[in-house]
Short mmCIF file of C-alpha atoms (C1' of nucleotides) in Angstrom, two decimals:
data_model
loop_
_atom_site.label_atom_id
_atom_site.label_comp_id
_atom_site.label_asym_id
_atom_site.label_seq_id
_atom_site.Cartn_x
_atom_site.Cartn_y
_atom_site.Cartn_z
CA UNK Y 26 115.31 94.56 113.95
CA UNK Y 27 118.18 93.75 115.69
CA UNK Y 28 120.82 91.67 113.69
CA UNK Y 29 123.45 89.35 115.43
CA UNK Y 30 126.16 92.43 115.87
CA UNK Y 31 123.79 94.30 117.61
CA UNK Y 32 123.00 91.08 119.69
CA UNK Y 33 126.43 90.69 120.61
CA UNK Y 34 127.23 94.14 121.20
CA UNK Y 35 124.56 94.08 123.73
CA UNK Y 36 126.18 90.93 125.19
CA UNK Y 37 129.49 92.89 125.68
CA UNK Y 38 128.33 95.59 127.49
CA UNK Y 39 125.39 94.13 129.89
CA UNK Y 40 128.52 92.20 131.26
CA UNK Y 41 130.92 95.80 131.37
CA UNK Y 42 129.99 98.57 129.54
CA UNK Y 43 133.48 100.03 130.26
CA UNK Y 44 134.55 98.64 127.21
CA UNK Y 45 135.89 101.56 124.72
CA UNK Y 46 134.44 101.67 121.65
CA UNK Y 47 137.57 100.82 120.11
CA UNK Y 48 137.22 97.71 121.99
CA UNK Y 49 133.60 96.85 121.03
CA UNK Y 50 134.64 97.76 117.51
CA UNK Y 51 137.82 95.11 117.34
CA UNK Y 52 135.84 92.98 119.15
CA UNK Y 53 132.87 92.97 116.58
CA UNK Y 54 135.11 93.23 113.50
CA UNK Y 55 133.31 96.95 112.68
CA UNK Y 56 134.95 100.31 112.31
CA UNK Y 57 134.64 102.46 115.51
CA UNK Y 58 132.20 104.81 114.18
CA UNK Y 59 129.98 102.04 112.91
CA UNK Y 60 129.78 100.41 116.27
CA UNK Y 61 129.47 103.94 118.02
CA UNK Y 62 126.53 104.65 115.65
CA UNK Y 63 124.60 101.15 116.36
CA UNK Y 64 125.20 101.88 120.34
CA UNK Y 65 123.61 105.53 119.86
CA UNK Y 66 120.70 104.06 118.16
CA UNK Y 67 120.19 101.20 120.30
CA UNK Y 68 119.73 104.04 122.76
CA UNK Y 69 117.61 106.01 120.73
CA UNK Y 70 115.16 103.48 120.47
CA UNK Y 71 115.23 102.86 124.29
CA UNK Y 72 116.37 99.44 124.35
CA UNK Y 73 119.95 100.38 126.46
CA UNK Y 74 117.87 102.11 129.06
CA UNK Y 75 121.16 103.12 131.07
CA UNK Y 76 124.55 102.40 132.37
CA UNK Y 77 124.97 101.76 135.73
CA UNK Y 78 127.74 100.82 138.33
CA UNK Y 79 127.31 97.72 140.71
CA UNK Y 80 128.14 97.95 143.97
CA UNK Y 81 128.78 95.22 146.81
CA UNK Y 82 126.17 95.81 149.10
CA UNK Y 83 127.82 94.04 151.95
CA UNK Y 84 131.20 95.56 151.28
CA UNK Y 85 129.12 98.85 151.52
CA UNK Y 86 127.31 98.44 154.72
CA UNK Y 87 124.12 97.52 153.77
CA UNK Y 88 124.33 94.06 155.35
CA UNK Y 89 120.18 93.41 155.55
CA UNK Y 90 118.14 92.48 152.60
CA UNK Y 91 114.84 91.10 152.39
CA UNK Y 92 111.92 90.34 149.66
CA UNK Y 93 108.46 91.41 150.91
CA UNK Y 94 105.56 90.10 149.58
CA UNK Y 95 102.67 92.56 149.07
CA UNK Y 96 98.64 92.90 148.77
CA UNK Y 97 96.78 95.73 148.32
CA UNK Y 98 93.00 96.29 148.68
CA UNK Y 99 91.75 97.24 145.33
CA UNK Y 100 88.79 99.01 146.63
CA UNK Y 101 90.05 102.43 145.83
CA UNK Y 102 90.93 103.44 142.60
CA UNK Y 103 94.02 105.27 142.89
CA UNK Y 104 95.35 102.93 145.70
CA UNK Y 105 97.67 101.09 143.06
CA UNK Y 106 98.98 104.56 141.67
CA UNK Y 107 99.97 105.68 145.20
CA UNK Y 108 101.09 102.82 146.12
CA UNK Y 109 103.59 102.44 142.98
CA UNK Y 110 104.43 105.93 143.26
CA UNK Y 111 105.39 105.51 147.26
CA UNK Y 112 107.77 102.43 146.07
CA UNK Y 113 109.71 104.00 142.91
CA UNK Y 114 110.42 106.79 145.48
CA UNK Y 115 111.53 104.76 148.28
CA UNK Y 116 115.06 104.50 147.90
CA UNK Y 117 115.57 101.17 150.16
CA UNK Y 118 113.17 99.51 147.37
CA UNK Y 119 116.37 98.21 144.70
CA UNK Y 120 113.31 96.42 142.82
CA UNK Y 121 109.67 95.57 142.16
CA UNK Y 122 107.50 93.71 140.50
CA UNK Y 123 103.45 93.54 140.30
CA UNK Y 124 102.70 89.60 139.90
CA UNK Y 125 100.07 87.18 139.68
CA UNK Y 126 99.87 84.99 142.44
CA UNK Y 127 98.68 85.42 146.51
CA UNK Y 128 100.92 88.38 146.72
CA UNK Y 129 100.59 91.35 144.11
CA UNK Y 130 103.94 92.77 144.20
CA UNK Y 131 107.52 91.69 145.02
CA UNK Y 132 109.86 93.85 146.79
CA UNK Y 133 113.24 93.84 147.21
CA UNK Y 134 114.62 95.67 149.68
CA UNK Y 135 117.91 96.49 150.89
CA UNK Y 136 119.03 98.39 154.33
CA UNK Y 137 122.07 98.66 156.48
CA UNK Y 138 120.81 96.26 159.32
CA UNK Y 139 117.20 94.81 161.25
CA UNK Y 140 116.43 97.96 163.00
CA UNK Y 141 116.63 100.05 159.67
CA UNK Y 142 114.18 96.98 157.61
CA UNK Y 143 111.70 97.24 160.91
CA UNK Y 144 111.74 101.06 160.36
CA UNK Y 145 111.05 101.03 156.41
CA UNK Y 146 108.30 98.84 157.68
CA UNK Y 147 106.73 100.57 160.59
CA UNK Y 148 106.72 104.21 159.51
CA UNK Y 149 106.65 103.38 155.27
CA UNK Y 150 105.35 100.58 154.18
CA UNK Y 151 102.50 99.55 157.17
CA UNK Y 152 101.36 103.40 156.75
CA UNK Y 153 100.48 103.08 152.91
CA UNK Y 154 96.81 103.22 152.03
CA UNK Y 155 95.30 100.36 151.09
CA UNK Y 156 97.90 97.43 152.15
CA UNK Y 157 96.14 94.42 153.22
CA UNK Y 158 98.91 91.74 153.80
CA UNK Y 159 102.81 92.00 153.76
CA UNK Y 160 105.08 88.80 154.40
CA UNK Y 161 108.78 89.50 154.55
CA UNK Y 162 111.16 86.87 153.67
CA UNK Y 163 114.70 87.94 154.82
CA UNK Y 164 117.34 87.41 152.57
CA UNK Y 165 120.41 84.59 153.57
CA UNK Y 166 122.38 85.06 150.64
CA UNK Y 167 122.81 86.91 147.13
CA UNK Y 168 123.13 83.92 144.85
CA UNK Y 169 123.39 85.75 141.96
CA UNK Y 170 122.55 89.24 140.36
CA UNK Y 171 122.25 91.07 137.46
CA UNK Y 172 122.12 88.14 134.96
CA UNK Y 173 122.16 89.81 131.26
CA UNK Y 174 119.31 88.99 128.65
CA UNK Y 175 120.41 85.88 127.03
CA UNK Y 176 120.75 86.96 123.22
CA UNK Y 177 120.55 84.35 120.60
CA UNK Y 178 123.06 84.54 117.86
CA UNK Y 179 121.43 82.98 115.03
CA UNK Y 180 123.36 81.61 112.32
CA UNK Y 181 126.98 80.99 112.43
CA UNK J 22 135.91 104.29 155.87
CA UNK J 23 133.86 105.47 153.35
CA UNK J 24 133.93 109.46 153.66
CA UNK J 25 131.35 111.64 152.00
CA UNK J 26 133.07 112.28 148.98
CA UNK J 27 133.30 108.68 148.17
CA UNK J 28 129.53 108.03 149.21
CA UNK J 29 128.43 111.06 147.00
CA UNK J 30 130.63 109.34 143.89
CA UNK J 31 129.09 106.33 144.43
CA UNK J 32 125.88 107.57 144.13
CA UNK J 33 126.68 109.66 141.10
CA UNK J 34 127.93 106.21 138.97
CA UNK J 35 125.15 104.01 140.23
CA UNK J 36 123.11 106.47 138.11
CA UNK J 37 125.16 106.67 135.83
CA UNK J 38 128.46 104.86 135.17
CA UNK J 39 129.35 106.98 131.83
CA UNK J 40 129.85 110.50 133.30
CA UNK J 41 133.25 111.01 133.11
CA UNK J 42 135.75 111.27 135.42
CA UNK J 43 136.44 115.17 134.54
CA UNK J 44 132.60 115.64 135.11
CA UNK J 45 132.47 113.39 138.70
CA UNK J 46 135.68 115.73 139.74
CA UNK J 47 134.06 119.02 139.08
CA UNK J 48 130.89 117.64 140.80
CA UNK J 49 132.45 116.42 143.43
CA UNK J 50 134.84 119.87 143.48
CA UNK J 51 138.10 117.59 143.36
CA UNK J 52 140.45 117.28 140.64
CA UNK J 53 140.52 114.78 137.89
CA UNK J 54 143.72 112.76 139.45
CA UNK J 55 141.94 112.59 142.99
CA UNK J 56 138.44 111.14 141.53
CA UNK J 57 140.26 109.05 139.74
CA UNK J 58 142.03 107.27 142.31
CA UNK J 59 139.39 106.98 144.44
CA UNK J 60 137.55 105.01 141.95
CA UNK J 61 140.42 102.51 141.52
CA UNK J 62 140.47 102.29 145.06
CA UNK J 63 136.87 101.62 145.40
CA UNK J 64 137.15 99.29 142.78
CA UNK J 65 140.69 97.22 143.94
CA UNK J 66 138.76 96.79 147.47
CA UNK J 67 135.81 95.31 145.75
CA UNK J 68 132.97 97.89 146.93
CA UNK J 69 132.36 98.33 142.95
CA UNK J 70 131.69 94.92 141.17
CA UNK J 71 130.84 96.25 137.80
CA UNK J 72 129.39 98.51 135.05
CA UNK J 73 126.70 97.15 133.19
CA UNK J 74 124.31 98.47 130.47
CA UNK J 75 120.62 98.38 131.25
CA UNK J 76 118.20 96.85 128.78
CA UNK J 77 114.76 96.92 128.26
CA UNK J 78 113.61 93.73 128.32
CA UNK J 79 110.26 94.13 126.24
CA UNK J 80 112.04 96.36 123.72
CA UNK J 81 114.74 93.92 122.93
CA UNK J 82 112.06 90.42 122.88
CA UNK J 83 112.15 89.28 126.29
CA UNK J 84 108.05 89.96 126.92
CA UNK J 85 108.05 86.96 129.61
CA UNK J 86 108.99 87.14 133.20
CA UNK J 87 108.58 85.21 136.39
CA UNK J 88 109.22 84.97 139.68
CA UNK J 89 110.20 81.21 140.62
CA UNK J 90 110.21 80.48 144.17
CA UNK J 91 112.16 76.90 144.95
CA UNK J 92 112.32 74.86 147.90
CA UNK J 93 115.31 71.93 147.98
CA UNK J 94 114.63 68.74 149.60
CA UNK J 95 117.68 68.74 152.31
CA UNK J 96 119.01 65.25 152.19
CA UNK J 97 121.96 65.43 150.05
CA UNK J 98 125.29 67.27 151.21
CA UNK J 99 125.72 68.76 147.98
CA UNK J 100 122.21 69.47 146.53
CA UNK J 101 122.69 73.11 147.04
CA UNK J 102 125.86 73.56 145.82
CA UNK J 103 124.73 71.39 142.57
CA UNK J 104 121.63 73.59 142.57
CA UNK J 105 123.67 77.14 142.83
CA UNK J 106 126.33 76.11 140.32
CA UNK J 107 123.38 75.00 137.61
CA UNK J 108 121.57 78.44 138.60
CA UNK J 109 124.39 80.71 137.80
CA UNK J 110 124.85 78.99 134.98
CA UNK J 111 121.32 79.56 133.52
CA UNK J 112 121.10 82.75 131.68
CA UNK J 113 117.83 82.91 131.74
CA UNK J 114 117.87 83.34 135.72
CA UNK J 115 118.49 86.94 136.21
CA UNK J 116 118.84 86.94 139.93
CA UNK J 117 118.65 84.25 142.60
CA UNK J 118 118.07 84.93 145.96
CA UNK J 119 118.20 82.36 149.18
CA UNK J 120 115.75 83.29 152.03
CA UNK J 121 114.03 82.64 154.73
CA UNK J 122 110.07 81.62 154.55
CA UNK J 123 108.07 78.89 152.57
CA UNK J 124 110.33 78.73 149.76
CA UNK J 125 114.02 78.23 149.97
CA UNK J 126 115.09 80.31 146.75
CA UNK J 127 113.80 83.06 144.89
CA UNK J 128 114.81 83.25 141.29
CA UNK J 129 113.66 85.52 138.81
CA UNK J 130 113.64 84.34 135.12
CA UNK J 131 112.93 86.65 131.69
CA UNK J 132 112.27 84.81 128.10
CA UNK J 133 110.71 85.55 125.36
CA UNK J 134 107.43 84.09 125.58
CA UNK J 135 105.14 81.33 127.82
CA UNK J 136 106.78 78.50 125.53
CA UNK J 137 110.01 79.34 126.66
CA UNK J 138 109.58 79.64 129.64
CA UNK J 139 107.64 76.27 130.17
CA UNK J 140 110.86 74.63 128.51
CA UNK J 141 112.89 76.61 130.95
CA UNK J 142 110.78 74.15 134.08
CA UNK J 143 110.68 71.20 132.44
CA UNK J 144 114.05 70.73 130.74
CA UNK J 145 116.07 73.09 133.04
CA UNK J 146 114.44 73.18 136.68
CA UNK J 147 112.30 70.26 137.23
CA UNK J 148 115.19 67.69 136.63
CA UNK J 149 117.38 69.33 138.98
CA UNK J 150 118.61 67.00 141.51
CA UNK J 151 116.74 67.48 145.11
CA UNK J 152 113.48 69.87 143.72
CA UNK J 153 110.92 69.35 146.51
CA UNK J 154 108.76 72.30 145.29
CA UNK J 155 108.38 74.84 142.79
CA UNK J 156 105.87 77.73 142.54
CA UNK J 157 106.13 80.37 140.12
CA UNK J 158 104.36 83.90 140.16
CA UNK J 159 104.00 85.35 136.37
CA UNK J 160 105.61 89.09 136.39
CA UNK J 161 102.78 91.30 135.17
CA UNK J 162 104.58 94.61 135.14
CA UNK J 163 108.50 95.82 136.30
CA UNK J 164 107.24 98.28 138.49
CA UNK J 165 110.75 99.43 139.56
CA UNK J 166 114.36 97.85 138.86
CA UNK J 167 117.60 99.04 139.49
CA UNK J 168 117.33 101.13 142.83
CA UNK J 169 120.86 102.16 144.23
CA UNK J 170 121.81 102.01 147.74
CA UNK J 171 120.73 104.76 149.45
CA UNK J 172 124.18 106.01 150.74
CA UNK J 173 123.83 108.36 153.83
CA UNK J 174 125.42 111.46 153.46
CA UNK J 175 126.72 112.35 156.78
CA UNK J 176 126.81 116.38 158.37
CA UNK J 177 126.34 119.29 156.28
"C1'" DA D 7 147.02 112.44 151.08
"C1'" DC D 8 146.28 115.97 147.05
"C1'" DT D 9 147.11 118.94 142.61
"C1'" DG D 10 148.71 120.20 137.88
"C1'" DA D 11 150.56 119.21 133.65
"C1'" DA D 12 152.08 116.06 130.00
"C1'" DA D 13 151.33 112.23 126.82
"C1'" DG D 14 148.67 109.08 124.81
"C1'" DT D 15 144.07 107.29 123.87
"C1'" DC D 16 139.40 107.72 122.91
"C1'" DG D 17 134.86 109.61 121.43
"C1'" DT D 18 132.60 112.09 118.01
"C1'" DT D 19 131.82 114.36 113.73
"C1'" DG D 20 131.92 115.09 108.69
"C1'" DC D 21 132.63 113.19 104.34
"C1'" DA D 22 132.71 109.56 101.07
"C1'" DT D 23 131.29 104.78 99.63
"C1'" DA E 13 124.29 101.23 106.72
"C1'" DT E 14 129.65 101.29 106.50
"C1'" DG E 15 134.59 102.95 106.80
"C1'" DC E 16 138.30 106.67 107.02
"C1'" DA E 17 140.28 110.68 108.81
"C1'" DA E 18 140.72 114.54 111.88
"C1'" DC E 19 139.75 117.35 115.92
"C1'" DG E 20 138.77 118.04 120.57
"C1'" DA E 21 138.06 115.90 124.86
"C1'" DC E 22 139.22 112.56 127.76
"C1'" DT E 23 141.86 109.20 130.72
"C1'" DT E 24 145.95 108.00 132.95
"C1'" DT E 25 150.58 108.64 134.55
"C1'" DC E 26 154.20 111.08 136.77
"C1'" DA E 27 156.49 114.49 139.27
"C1'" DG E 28 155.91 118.17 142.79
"C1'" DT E 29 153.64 120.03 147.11
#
DNA sequence: ACTGAAAGTCGTTGCAT
DNA sequence: ATGCAACGACTTTCAGT
């Protein structure tokens, strides 16, 4: 399915995808409408779901992070479905996963300072229907972000 | 600092980093020259970090993810720094963060499968120097990733 | 600071292998 | 699935306001 140019090519532009093509192409020893093709179908398929510029949340003034630890009540039906719509909405929530574990999701959220993350609690997430336990744990430092998959090249 | 122009292009290439610069001017009603220098400006100050492509994890063979939540015994001077330098190293860790709360780190780790990811404790993790504890949550769904800071757009 | 135009580079398509 | 060639669009620089 995916053969080791494609692998690498996906290496290349997780880490900066403001590589030309031309670039990608030298880099990959392929002509530049071969490796334009490959990218275009790599999107077709869904597997580069977008391309996306980071930005230093510090340097930008949002100097509060923390990861909160949620349970819902599963009594209702629909209580998962609101929540997980309420979250993909929120735009304070950079990330979130449903896990196994005493909490069922982790959040990750990001505001400019401690009165902003006690508002996104009191009048968001406390409100929600059918939250039974939330545990914030405040974030000291970013030790690292936005690792890229680690492709295998096999062969060679 | 920031004015509302900048805030609004920020926004626009959090989304999406391959609009071009002609297409962020006309939104933004500047000209091309203008955008443009704003961008290297953001970008020589350090407020942008990167552009990266997303992937899709499951798409491209990476159907295993957890949340890893570490705690360091505190003796040694320099069993963080040991511990930070061997995390950023790891591909497999995709983010890292240190907070406050039971657990001292919170790391978040994609492979391909269980097997991989049980190699990733025992020959990666659990011989770190200075361990005390390690609990890890299985990821049963991505429920969001990839939220961008929610710059404020001041007056209008 | 910003704009407009010029020059060079790049993305994208069509055709052929 | 690949490479070559050509066109249009784009980025980037520079001079002018």
């Amino acid at each position: 399915m995916l053969d080791n140019t494609d692998k690498q090519l996906l290496e290349l532009i997780q880490k900066d995808c403001r590589l030309t093509n031309a670039q990608l192409a030298a880099e990959l020893n392929i002509s530049a409408s071969s490796c334009w093709r490959r990218i275009k179908s790599l999107e077709d398929i869904g597997l580069i779901t977008g391309y996306h510029a980071s930005i230093d949340r510090n340097i930008a003034g949002f100097a509060f992070s923390a990861i909160v630890h949620v349970s819902l009540s599963r009594q209702k039906a629909d209580t998962v479905s609101t929540f997980v719509n309420a979250i993909r909405n929120r735009p304070e929530i950079m990330d979130c996963y449903a896990t196994t574990g005493d909490a069922d999701y982790h959040l990750r959220v990001v505001v400019e300072d401690i009165n902003a993350f006690n508002k996104f609690l009191d009048e968001f997430l406390f409100p929600l229907p059918g939250i039974a336990h939330v545990k914030s744990n405040i974030v000291l430092k970013d030790v690292k972000q936005g690792g890229h998959l680690p492709f295998k090249i096999v062969g060679r």
